[in-house]
Amino acid sequence: MVESRLIGPVRVVGAGLLGTSIGLGLRNRGIDVILADASPTNLSIAVDYGAGRAAAPGDAPQLIVVCVPPDVTAEIVARELEAFPQAIVTDVASVKLAPLAELTARGADVSRYIGGHPLAGRERGGPLAGRADLFVGRPWVVAAHDAISYQQATAIDDLILDLGAILVEMSPEEHDRGVALISHVPQVVSTIMARRLTDAPASALNLAGQGLRDVTRVAASDPELWVQILGANAQPVRDILLAYRDDLDRFIDALADPAAPGARRKVAEELAGGNAGVARLPGKHGQDRRFVSLSVMVDDTPGQLARLLAEIGEVGVNLEDLRLEHSPGAQLGLAEISVLPEAVSRLTEELAARGWRIAG
């Protein structure tokens, strides 16, 4: 068993994906985890899954982690602060300014509260989707404020490090502006794009490739949850969407008459601006390195993808990223492999020599 920084017990309120994953990760380190949930079924599943035990009289948690929907986060945090006056309380809500403001307005003891936000998740929710390694290598924001001391917040830092996450310190305002840009606005844009598909002819949808799937992937998210998130972080999201609308207007104006003087230049400048933005995204392990992709055709039969990955290893090339795309109406797929630029020629030659078909 791996040594833990936390002493425990840790009380986790909300046995969904995040709460169950926190419990599983801490149990792997031998921490006593107390689980609570408004749903007896969720609680029972999480306990059976090994994420912790049900609450008992006399529990005295060192730390409480509130993992409930954003619209009730402040209410539950306030309740936990009152019920356990010796505990430090944090939460995992995706907005940080609104809960702190509500707690302050309620007169809650915010000297024992500091908000957190792990930027981790899965396509499925609920306790059955929980994973002990969900947070490994993922950013976890601690949104500090003036009412809490560094000494009191150390338990939250220990929680994050014990779960293998990367601690990031931000103010609540910085956090909410940041997630508006990198998470909340992309959700809106993805949703609007996906709505264009509702009345699209099947003949057009059959042509869809990975680009469209990438743009619309998060549009499948839970509407009820996102109504809460967007409502709690409305102003930063609105500010970015207003600027985004200006960007769209420039494209629309340029495309009104593509042959007009300067129209193509405007389009090119907007596209180049997108290239510049993508180039700023951190690469693998946080490195700002660009990779080259090649697409390998893979038959849709058992063992083919495993063979491809094994042979890439035999060639001695490190796989930086992998993306799969199925070909509509054909029993094959495309494995888009990202490698360092200096390795692409050798890998292409070696794979071709082993009988793999390189697309393009």
mmCIF file of C-alpha atoms in Angstrom:
data_model
loop_
_atom_site.group_PDB
_atom_site.id
_atom_site.type_symbol
_atom_site.label_atom_id
_atom_site.label_comp_id
_atom_site.label_asym_id
_atom_site.label_seq_id
_atom_site.Cartn_x
_atom_site.Cartn_y
_atom_site.Cartn_z
ATOM 1 C CA MET A 1 0.000 0.000 0.000
ATOM 2 C CA VAL A 2 1.330 3.426 -1.005
ATOM 3 C CA GLU A 3 2.031 5.854 1.856
ATOM 4 C CA SER A 4 -0.475 8.700 2.135
ATOM 5 C CA ARG A 5 0.040 12.365 2.988
ATOM 6 C CA LEU A 6 -3.473 12.637 4.383
ATOM 7 C CA ILE A 7 -4.293 11.326 7.833
ATOM 8 C CA GLY A 8 -8.061 11.010 7.428
ATOM 9 C CA PRO A 9 -10.813 10.203 7.794
ATOM 10 C CA VAL A 10 -12.055 11.898 4.631
ATOM 11 C CA ARG A 11 -15.790 12.398 4.187
ATOM 12 C CA VAL A 12 -17.000 12.447 0.561
ATOM 13 C CA VAL A 13 -20.475 13.871 -0.007
ATOM 14 C CA GLY A 14 -21.852 12.743 -3.360
ATOM 15 C CA ALA A 15 -21.114 9.255 -4.651
ATOM 16 C CA GLY A 16 -21.181 9.963 -8.371
ATOM 17 C CA LEU A 17 -18.268 9.653 -10.769
ATOM 18 C CA LEU A 18 -15.979 12.146 -9.015
ATOM 19 C CA GLY A 19 -16.911 11.234 -5.447
ATOM 20 C CA THR A 20 -16.540 7.507 -6.052
ATOM 21 C CA SER A 21 -13.229 8.035 -7.863
ATOM 22 C CA ILE A 22 -11.900 10.115 -4.969
ATOM 23 C CA GLY A 23 -12.970 7.390 -2.556
ATOM 24 C CA LEU A 24 -11.350 4.632 -4.606
ATOM 25 C CA GLY A 25 -8.104 6.566 -4.940
ATOM 26 C CA LEU A 26 -7.896 7.283 -1.212
ATOM 27 C CA ARG A 27 -8.847 3.732 -0.210
ATOM 28 C CA ASN A 28 -5.928 2.519 -2.309
ATOM 29 C CA ARG A 29 -3.731 4.505 0.083
ATOM 30 C CA GLY A 30 -5.367 3.130 3.186
ATOM 31 C CA ILE A 31 -7.354 6.246 4.057
ATOM 32 C CA ASP A 32 -10.636 5.812 5.944
ATOM 33 C CA VAL A 33 -13.263 7.201 3.550
ATOM 34 C CA ILE A 34 -16.780 8.077 4.723
ATOM 35 C CA LEU A 35 -19.367 8.217 1.939
ATOM 36 C CA ALA A 36 -22.651 10.107 1.926
ATOM 37 C CA ASP A 37 -25.198 10.555 -0.849
ATOM 38 C CA ALA A 38 -28.827 11.648 -1.130
ATOM 39 C CA SER A 39 -29.429 8.506 -3.212
ATOM 40 C CA PRO A 40 -29.320 5.289 -1.135
ATOM 41 C CA THR A 41 -28.711 3.353 -4.356
ATOM 42 C CA ASN A 42 -25.664 5.406 -5.350
ATOM 43 C CA LEU A 43 -24.314 5.148 -1.816
ATOM 44 C CA SER A 44 -24.792 1.369 -1.710
ATOM 45 C CA ILE A 45 -23.102 0.884 -5.088
ATOM 46 C CA ALA A 46 -20.129 3.067 -4.136
ATOM 47 C CA VAL A 47 -19.696 1.198 -0.832
ATOM 48 C CA ASP A 48 -19.955 -2.196 -2.570
ATOM 49 C CA TYR A 49 -17.453 -0.956 -5.146
ATOM 50 C CA GLY A 50 -14.913 -0.342 -2.369
ATOM 51 C CA ALA A 51 -14.900 3.470 -2.423
ATOM 52 C CA GLY A 52 -15.489 3.783 1.328
ATOM 53 C CA ARG A 53 -17.973 3.108 4.108
ATOM 54 C CA ALA A 54 -21.310 4.612 5.041
ATOM 55 C CA ALA A 55 -21.349 7.391 7.622
ATOM 56 C CA ALA A 56 -21.585 6.401 11.305
ATOM 57 C CA PRO A 57 -22.287 8.312 14.548
ATOM 58 C CA GLY A 58 -19.149 9.873 15.979
ATOM 59 C CA ASP A 59 -17.362 10.315 12.639
ATOM 60 C CA ALA A 60 -14.787 13.101 12.882
ATOM 61 C CA PRO A 61 -13.411 13.712 9.380
ATOM 62 C CA GLN A 62 -10.191 15.615 8.849
ATOM 63 C CA LEU A 63 -11.367 16.731 5.398
ATOM 64 C CA ILE A 64 -14.735 16.859 3.648
ATOM 65 C CA VAL A 65 -15.022 16.811 -0.157
ATOM 66 C CA VAL A 66 -18.393 17.920 -1.543
ATOM 67 C CA CYS A 67 -19.114 16.359 -4.947
ATOM 68 C CA VAL A 68 -22.646 17.519 -5.788
ATOM 69 C CA PRO A 69 -24.193 19.508 -8.687
ATOM 70 C CA PRO A 70 -23.216 23.193 -8.886
ATOM 71 C CA ASP A 71 -26.657 24.531 -7.963
ATOM 72 C CA VAL A 72 -26.557 22.898 -4.515
ATOM 73 C CA THR A 73 -22.805 23.054 -3.849
ATOM 74 C CA ALA A 74 -22.923 26.089 -1.537
ATOM 75 C CA GLU A 75 -25.903 24.709 0.396
ATOM 76 C CA ILE A 76 -24.194 21.366 1.049
ATOM 77 C CA VAL A 77 -20.850 22.982 1.885
ATOM 78 C CA ALA A 78 -22.588 25.219 4.438
ATOM 79 C CA ARG A 79 -24.318 22.217 5.971
ATOM 80 C CA GLU A 80 -21.051 20.286 6.247
ATOM 81 C CA LEU A 81 -19.201 23.245 7.786
ATOM 82 C CA GLU A 82 -21.858 23.473 10.465
ATOM 83 C CA ALA A 83 -22.090 19.729 11.128
ATOM 84 C CA PHE A 84 -18.313 19.197 11.418
ATOM 85 C CA PRO A 85 -16.774 22.315 13.024
ATOM 86 C CA GLN A 86 -13.271 20.828 13.141
ATOM 87 C CA ALA A 87 -13.068 19.782 9.483
ATOM 88 C CA ILE A 88 -11.726 21.536 6.407
ATOM 89 C CA VAL A 89 -14.230 21.497 3.536
ATOM 90 C CA THR A 90 -13.614 21.638 -0.215
ATOM 91 C CA ASP A 91 -15.710 20.931 -3.292
ATOM 92 C CA VAL A 92 -15.206 19.878 -6.916
ATOM 93 C CA ALA A 93 -17.702 22.184 -8.671
ATOM 94 C CA SER A 94 -16.664 23.572 -12.035
ATOM 95 C CA VAL A 95 -17.320 27.171 -10.955
ATOM 96 C CA LYS A 96 -15.661 28.733 -7.941
ATOM 97 C CA LEU A 97 -16.743 32.360 -7.483
ATOM 98 C CA ALA A 98 -20.498 31.758 -7.087
ATOM 99 C CA PRO A 99 -20.252 29.147 -4.281
ATOM 100 C CA LEU A 100 -17.808 31.317 -2.318
ATOM 101 C CA ALA A 101 -20.048 34.374 -2.691
ATOM 102 C CA GLU A 102 -23.126 32.419 -1.602
ATOM 103 C CA LEU A 103 -21.330 30.943 1.400
ATOM 104 C CA THR A 104 -20.135 34.390 2.449
ATOM 105 C CA ALA A 105 -23.672 35.761 2.108
ATOM 106 C CA ARG A 106 -24.977 32.891 4.260
ATOM 107 C CA GLY A 107 -22.470 33.757 6.989
ATOM 108 C CA ALA A 108 -20.774 30.351 6.708
ATOM 109 C CA ASP A 109 -17.331 29.843 8.253
ATOM 110 C CA VAL A 110 -15.331 30.205 5.038
ATOM 111 C CA SER A 111 -12.100 30.181 7.067
ATOM 112 C CA ARG A 112 -12.461 26.377 6.810
ATOM 113 C CA TYR A 113 -13.548 26.264 3.166
ATOM 114 C CA ILE A 114 -11.543 26.445 -0.030
ATOM 115 C CA GLY A 115 -12.933 25.547 -3.442
ATOM 116 C CA GLY A 116 -11.339 23.027 -5.776
ATOM 117 C CA HIS A 117 -11.913 21.798 -9.301
ATOM 118 C CA PRO A 118 -10.349 18.643 -10.776
ATOM 119 C CA LEU A 119 -10.331 18.897 -14.565
ATOM 120 C CA ALA A 120 -11.026 15.225 -15.075
ATOM 121 C CA GLY A 121 -14.035 13.209 -16.104
ATOM 122 C CA ARG A 122 -15.410 10.449 -18.274
ATOM 123 C CA GLU A 123 -18.123 10.092 -20.867
ATOM 124 C CA ARG A 124 -20.231 8.209 -18.303
ATOM 125 C CA GLY A 125 -21.342 9.292 -14.841
ATOM 126 C CA GLY A 126 -22.432 7.582 -11.631
ATOM 127 C CA PRO A 127 -20.564 5.398 -9.127
ATOM 128 C CA LEU A 128 -20.090 2.505 -11.565
ATOM 129 C CA ALA A 129 -17.947 4.770 -13.737
ATOM 130 C CA GLY A 130 -15.582 5.586 -10.856
ATOM 131 C CA ARG A 131 -11.857 4.915 -11.276
ATOM 132 C CA ALA A 132 -9.074 5.163 -8.716
ATOM 133 C CA ASP A 133 -6.732 6.656 -11.335
ATOM 134 C CA LEU A 134 -9.186 9.206 -12.749
ATOM 135 C CA PHE A 135 -7.163 12.200 -11.513
ATOM 136 C CA VAL A 136 -3.645 10.970 -12.249
ATOM 137 C CA GLY A 137 -1.759 13.624 -14.205
ATOM 138 C CA ARG A 138 -4.805 15.896 -14.430
ATOM 139 C CA PRO A 139 -4.879 19.544 -13.253
ATOM 140 C CA TRP A 140 -6.725 20.178 -9.997
ATOM 141 C CA VAL A 141 -7.338 23.859 -9.265
ATOM 142 C CA VAL A 142 -7.278 25.191 -5.710
ATOM 143 C CA ALA A 143 -9.141 28.514 -5.650
ATOM 144 C CA ALA A 144 -7.662 30.254 -2.636
ATOM 145 C CA HIS A 145 -9.206 33.250 -0.878
ATOM 146 C CA ASP A 146 -8.129 35.611 1.908
ATOM 147 C CA ALA A 147 -10.203 34.050 4.693
ATOM 148 C CA ILE A 148 -8.325 30.737 4.807
ATOM 149 C CA SER A 149 -4.712 30.260 5.892
ATOM 150 C CA TYR A 150 -2.072 28.194 4.155
ATOM 151 C CA GLN A 151 -1.827 25.872 7.164
ATOM 152 C CA GLN A 152 -5.543 25.076 7.022
ATOM 153 C CA ALA A 153 -5.419 24.398 3.289
ATOM 154 C CA THR A 154 -2.610 21.833 3.455
ATOM 155 C CA ALA A 155 -5.079 18.940 3.786
ATOM 156 C CA ILE A 156 -6.564 19.865 0.405
ATOM 157 C CA ASP A 157 -3.095 19.987 -1.131
ATOM 158 C CA ASP A 158 -2.410 16.543 0.356
ATOM 159 C CA LEU A 159 -5.654 15.195 -1.107
ATOM 160 C CA ILE A 160 -4.711 16.371 -4.585
ATOM 161 C CA LEU A 161 -1.183 14.990 -4.415
ATOM 162 C CA ASP A 162 -2.356 11.661 -2.959
ATOM 163 C CA LEU A 163 -4.697 11.223 -5.918
ATOM 164 C CA GLY A 164 -1.865 11.850 -8.387
ATOM 165 C CA ALA A 165 -3.252 15.135 -9.707
ATOM 166 C CA ILE A 166 -1.313 18.305 -10.497
ATOM 167 C CA LEU A 167 -2.051 21.131 -8.063
ATOM 168 C CA VAL A 168 -2.776 24.483 -9.728
ATOM 169 C CA GLU A 169 -3.343 27.592 -7.601
ATOM 170 C CA MET A 170 -5.711 30.262 -8.945
ATOM 171 C CA SER A 171 -8.072 32.856 -7.553
ATOM 172 C CA PRO A 172 -11.796 32.082 -7.956
ATOM 173 C CA GLU A 173 -12.026 34.876 -10.556
ATOM 174 C CA GLU A 174 -9.051 33.560 -12.554
ATOM 175 C CA HIS A 175 -10.471 30.048 -12.448
ATOM 176 C CA ASP A 176 -13.924 31.012 -13.691
ATOM 177 C CA ARG A 177 -12.515 33.118 -16.537
ATOM 178 C CA GLY A 178 -10.148 30.294 -17.448
ATOM 179 C CA VAL A 179 -12.750 27.523 -17.555
ATOM 180 C CA ALA A 180 -15.113 29.812 -19.475
ATOM 181 C CA LEU A 181 -12.511 29.890 -22.250
ATOM 182 C CA ILE A 182 -11.253 26.307 -22.219
ATOM 183 C CA SER A 183 -14.419 24.430 -21.226
ATOM 184 C CA HIS A 184 -17.691 26.350 -21.039
ATOM 185 C CA VAL A 185 -17.552 28.232 -24.358
ATOM 186 C CA PRO A 186 -16.350 25.098 -26.218
ATOM 187 C CA GLN A 187 -19.438 23.336 -24.836
ATOM 188 C CA VAL A 188 -21.689 26.053 -26.272
ATOM 189 C CA VAL A 189 -19.894 26.075 -29.639
ATOM 190 C CA SER A 190 -19.999 22.263 -29.849
ATOM 191 C CA THR A 191 -23.707 22.276 -29.008
ATOM 192 C CA ILE A 192 -24.553 24.878 -31.642
ATOM 193 C CA MET A 193 -22.620 22.959 -34.281
ATOM 194 C CA ALA A 194 -24.289 19.674 -33.311
ATOM 195 C CA ARG A 195 -27.743 21.271 -33.589
ATOM 196 C CA ARG A 196 -27.019 21.842 -37.302
ATOM 197 C CA LEU A 197 -27.013 18.042 -37.638
ATOM 198 C CA THR A 198 -30.550 17.450 -36.381
ATOM 199 C CA ASP A 199 -32.163 18.129 -39.765
ATOM 200 C CA ALA A 200 -29.199 17.193 -41.936
ATOM 201 C CA PRO A 201 -29.806 14.580 -44.646
ATOM 202 C CA ALA A 202 -28.425 11.114 -43.977
ATOM 203 C CA SER A 203 -26.362 11.360 -47.159
ATOM 204 C CA ALA A 204 -24.420 14.244 -45.618
ATOM 205 C CA LEU A 205 -24.044 12.595 -42.189
ATOM 206 C CA ASN A 206 -22.600 9.480 -43.830
ATOM 207 C CA LEU A 207 -19.685 11.614 -44.983
ATOM 208 C CA ALA A 208 -18.801 12.706 -41.433
ATOM 209 C CA GLY A 209 -15.198 12.196 -40.446
ATOM 210 C CA GLN A 210 -13.158 12.654 -37.303
ATOM 211 C CA GLY A 211 -13.093 16.437 -37.624
ATOM 212 C CA LEU A 212 -16.845 16.741 -37.120
ATOM 213 C CA ARG A 213 -16.774 14.163 -34.332
ATOM 214 C CA ASP A 214 -14.040 16.124 -32.555
ATOM 215 C CA VAL A 215 -15.990 19.381 -32.778
ATOM 216 C CA THR A 216 -19.276 17.864 -31.577
ATOM 217 C CA ARG A 217 -18.070 15.284 -29.035
ATOM 218 C CA VAL A 218 -18.928 17.303 -25.919
ATOM 219 C CA ALA A 219 -22.348 18.220 -27.322
ATOM 220 C CA ALA A 220 -23.516 14.860 -25.947
ATOM 221 C CA SER A 221 -23.051 16.169 -22.362
ATOM 222 C CA ASP A 222 -25.856 16.292 -19.796
ATOM 223 C CA PRO A 223 -28.058 19.367 -20.514
ATOM 224 C CA GLU A 224 -29.265 19.668 -16.916
ATOM 225 C CA LEU A 225 -25.709 19.880 -15.582
ATOM 226 C CA TRP A 226 -24.674 22.413 -18.204
ATOM 227 C CA VAL A 227 -27.646 24.665 -17.521
ATOM 228 C CA GLN A 228 -26.315 24.898 -13.965
ATOM 229 C CA ILE A 229 -22.694 25.461 -14.998
ATOM 230 C CA LEU A 230 -23.464 28.119 -17.597
ATOM 231 C CA GLY A 231 -25.858 29.880 -15.263
ATOM 232 C CA ALA A 232 -23.227 30.033 -12.511
ATOM 233 C CA ASN A 233 -20.527 31.351 -14.856
ATOM 234 C CA ALA A 234 -22.716 33.374 -17.204
ATOM 235 C CA GLN A 235 -20.796 36.660 -17.459
ATOM 236 C CA PRO A 236 -17.348 35.289 -18.427
ATOM 237 C CA VAL A 237 -18.983 32.942 -20.940
ATOM 238 C CA ARG A 238 -21.093 35.741 -22.389
ATOM 239 C CA ASP A 239 -18.056 38.028 -22.778
ATOM 240 C CA ILE A 240 -16.209 35.397 -24.805
ATOM 241 C CA LEU A 241 -19.275 34.560 -26.902
ATOM 242 C CA LEU A 242 -19.704 38.233 -27.803
ATOM 243 C CA ALA A 243 -16.124 38.288 -29.104
ATOM 244 C CA TYR A 244 -16.773 34.965 -30.836
ATOM 245 C CA ARG A 245 -19.791 36.513 -32.567
ATOM 246 C CA ASP A 246 -17.507 39.259 -33.909
ATOM 247 C CA ASP A 247 -15.174 36.547 -35.236
ATOM 248 C CA LEU A 248 -18.092 34.864 -36.995
ATOM 249 C CA ASP A 249 -19.210 38.167 -38.492
ATOM 250 C CA ARG A 250 -15.769 38.675 -40.054
ATOM 251 C CA PHE A 251 -15.973 35.249 -41.684
ATOM 252 C CA ILE A 252 -19.544 35.862 -42.844
ATOM 253 C CA ASP A 253 -18.631 39.229 -44.365
ATOM 254 C CA ALA A 254 -15.603 37.792 -46.155
ATOM 255 C CA LEU A 255 -17.601 34.868 -47.567
ATOM 256 C CA ALA A 256 -20.421 37.104 -48.840
ATOM 257 C CA ASP A 257 -18.276 37.771 -51.919
ATOM 258 C CA PRO A 258 -15.126 35.594 -51.923
ATOM 259 C CA ALA A 259 -13.972 37.277 -55.166
ATOM 260 C CA ALA A 260 -14.039 40.774 -53.642
ATOM 261 C CA PRO A 261 -10.663 42.459 -53.110
ATOM 262 C CA GLY A 262 -9.175 41.411 -49.770
ATOM 263 C CA ALA A 263 -11.840 38.767 -49.003
ATOM 264 C CA ARG A 264 -9.533 35.788 -49.326
ATOM 265 C CA ARG A 265 -6.877 37.557 -47.305
ATOM 266 C CA LYS A 266 -9.377 38.067 -44.456
ATOM 267 C CA VAL A 267 -10.244 34.364 -44.485
ATOM 268 C CA ALA A 268 -6.567 33.421 -44.549
ATOM 269 C CA GLU A 269 -5.806 35.709 -41.609
ATOM 270 C CA GLU A 270 -8.623 34.202 -39.543
ATOM 271 C CA LEU A 271 -7.430 30.669 -40.331
ATOM 272 C CA ALA A 272 -3.849 31.609 -39.475
ATOM 273 C CA GLY A 273 -5.098 33.014 -36.182
ATOM 274 C CA GLY A 274 -6.594 29.609 -35.430
ATOM 275 C CA ASN A 275 -3.260 27.963 -36.202
ATOM 276 C CA ALA A 276 -1.565 30.326 -33.770
ATOM 277 C CA GLY A 277 -4.080 29.513 -31.053
ATOM 278 C CA VAL A 278 -3.704 25.752 -31.434
ATOM 279 C CA ALA A 279 0.083 26.119 -31.332
ATOM 280 C CA ARG A 280 -0.199 27.570 -27.822
ATOM 281 C CA LEU A 281 -1.862 24.460 -26.395
ATOM 282 C CA PRO A 282 0.547 22.410 -24.259
ATOM 283 C CA GLY A 283 1.649 19.198 -25.884
ATOM 284 C CA LYS A 284 2.491 15.850 -24.358
ATOM 285 C CA HIS A 285 3.739 16.173 -20.757
ATOM 286 C CA GLY A 286 3.104 19.906 -20.995
ATOM 287 C CA GLN A 287 5.714 20.343 -23.725
ATOM 288 C CA ASP A 288 5.058 22.758 -26.554
ATOM 289 C CA ARG A 289 6.163 20.319 -29.260
ATOM 290 C CA ARG A 290 4.508 19.700 -32.592
ATOM 291 C CA PHE A 291 4.049 16.183 -33.903
ATOM 292 C CA VAL A 292 3.470 14.773 -37.372
ATOM 293 C CA SER A 293 0.618 12.373 -38.081
ATOM 294 C CA LEU A 294 0.326 9.486 -40.507
ATOM 295 C CA SER A 295 -2.818 7.447 -41.070
ATOM 296 C CA VAL A 296 -2.595 3.672 -41.242
ATOM 297 C CA MET A 297 -5.452 1.579 -42.630
ATOM 298 C CA VAL A 298 -6.431 -1.122 -40.135
ATOM 299 C CA ASP A 299 -8.776 -4.014 -40.954
ATOM 300 C CA ASP A 300 -11.710 -4.236 -38.547
ATOM 301 C CA THR A 301 -10.766 -7.679 -37.253
ATOM 302 C CA PRO A 302 -9.578 -8.811 -33.800
ATOM 303 C CA GLY A 303 -5.913 -8.231 -33.012
ATOM 304 C CA GLN A 304 -5.068 -5.864 -35.870
ATOM 305 C CA LEU A 305 -4.693 -2.700 -33.795
ATOM 306 C CA ALA A 306 -2.658 -4.575 -31.179
ATOM 307 C CA ARG A 307 -0.350 -5.859 -33.932
ATOM 308 C CA LEU A 308 0.102 -2.339 -35.310
ATOM 309 C CA LEU A 309 1.048 -0.921 -31.902
ATOM 310 C CA ALA A 310 3.419 -3.804 -31.245
ATOM 311 C CA GLU A 311 5.184 -3.301 -34.566
ATOM 312 C CA ILE A 312 5.556 0.432 -33.963
ATOM 313 C CA GLY A 313 7.334 -0.522 -30.745
ATOM 314 C CA GLU A 314 9.526 -3.037 -32.578
ATOM 315 C CA VAL A 315 10.596 -0.289 -34.992
ATOM 316 C CA GLY A 316 11.703 1.740 -31.954
ATOM 317 C CA VAL A 317 9.445 4.751 -32.544
ATOM 318 C CA ASN A 318 7.655 6.343 -29.606
ATOM 319 C CA LEU A 319 3.918 6.790 -30.139
ATOM 320 C CA GLU A 320 2.996 10.328 -29.028
ATOM 321 C CA ASP A 321 -0.745 10.119 -29.682
ATOM 322 C CA LEU A 322 -3.315 7.838 -31.322
ATOM 323 C CA ARG A 323 -6.762 8.508 -32.760
ATOM 324 C CA LEU A 324 -9.109 6.037 -34.440
ATOM 325 C CA GLU A 325 -11.639 6.753 -37.158
ATOM 326 C CA HIS A 326 -13.984 4.215 -38.726
ATOM 327 C CA SER A 327 -14.671 4.298 -42.415
ATOM 328 C CA PRO A 328 -18.440 4.438 -43.186
ATOM 329 C CA GLY A 329 -19.683 1.302 -44.918
ATOM 330 C CA ALA A 330 -16.282 -0.428 -44.906
ATOM 331 C CA GLN A 331 -14.762 -3.027 -42.588
ATOM 332 C CA LEU A 332 -11.688 -0.971 -41.874
ATOM 333 C CA GLY A 333 -10.578 2.003 -39.882
ATOM 334 C CA LEU A 334 -7.877 4.632 -39.923
ATOM 335 C CA ALA A 335 -5.384 4.813 -37.082
ATOM 336 C CA GLU A 336 -3.983 8.342 -37.007
ATOM 337 C CA ILE A 337 -0.576 8.042 -35.375
ATOM 338 C CA SER A 338 1.324 11.068 -34.087
ATOM 339 C CA VAL A 339 5.115 10.872 -33.835
ATOM 340 C CA LEU A 340 8.043 13.261 -33.756
ATOM 341 C CA PRO A 341 8.780 14.805 -37.182
ATOM 342 C CA GLU A 342 12.190 13.125 -37.430
ATOM 343 C CA ALA A 343 10.608 9.671 -37.018
ATOM 344 C CA VAL A 344 7.810 9.837 -39.567
ATOM 345 C CA SER A 345 9.784 8.851 -42.688
ATOM 346 C CA ARG A 346 11.413 5.823 -41.070
ATOM 347 C CA LEU A 347 8.145 4.684 -39.513
ATOM 348 C CA THR A 348 6.293 5.033 -42.834
ATOM 349 C CA GLU A 349 8.899 2.932 -44.618
ATOM 350 C CA GLU A 350 9.024 0.266 -41.904
ATOM 351 C CA LEU A 351 5.241 -0.105 -41.685
ATOM 352 C CA ALA A 352 4.883 -0.264 -45.467
ATOM 353 C CA ALA A 353 7.547 -2.977 -45.562
ATOM 354 C CA ARG A 354 5.520 -4.969 -43.014
ATOM 355 C CA GLY A 355 2.414 -4.802 -45.212
ATOM 356 C CA TRP A 356 0.547 -1.906 -43.657
ATOM 357 C CA ARG A 357 -1.312 0.452 -45.975
ATOM 358 C CA ILE A 358 -0.570 4.130 -45.380
ATOM 359 C CA ALA A 359 -3.483 6.394 -46.283
ATOM 360 C CA GLY A 360 -2.618 9.366 -48.474
#
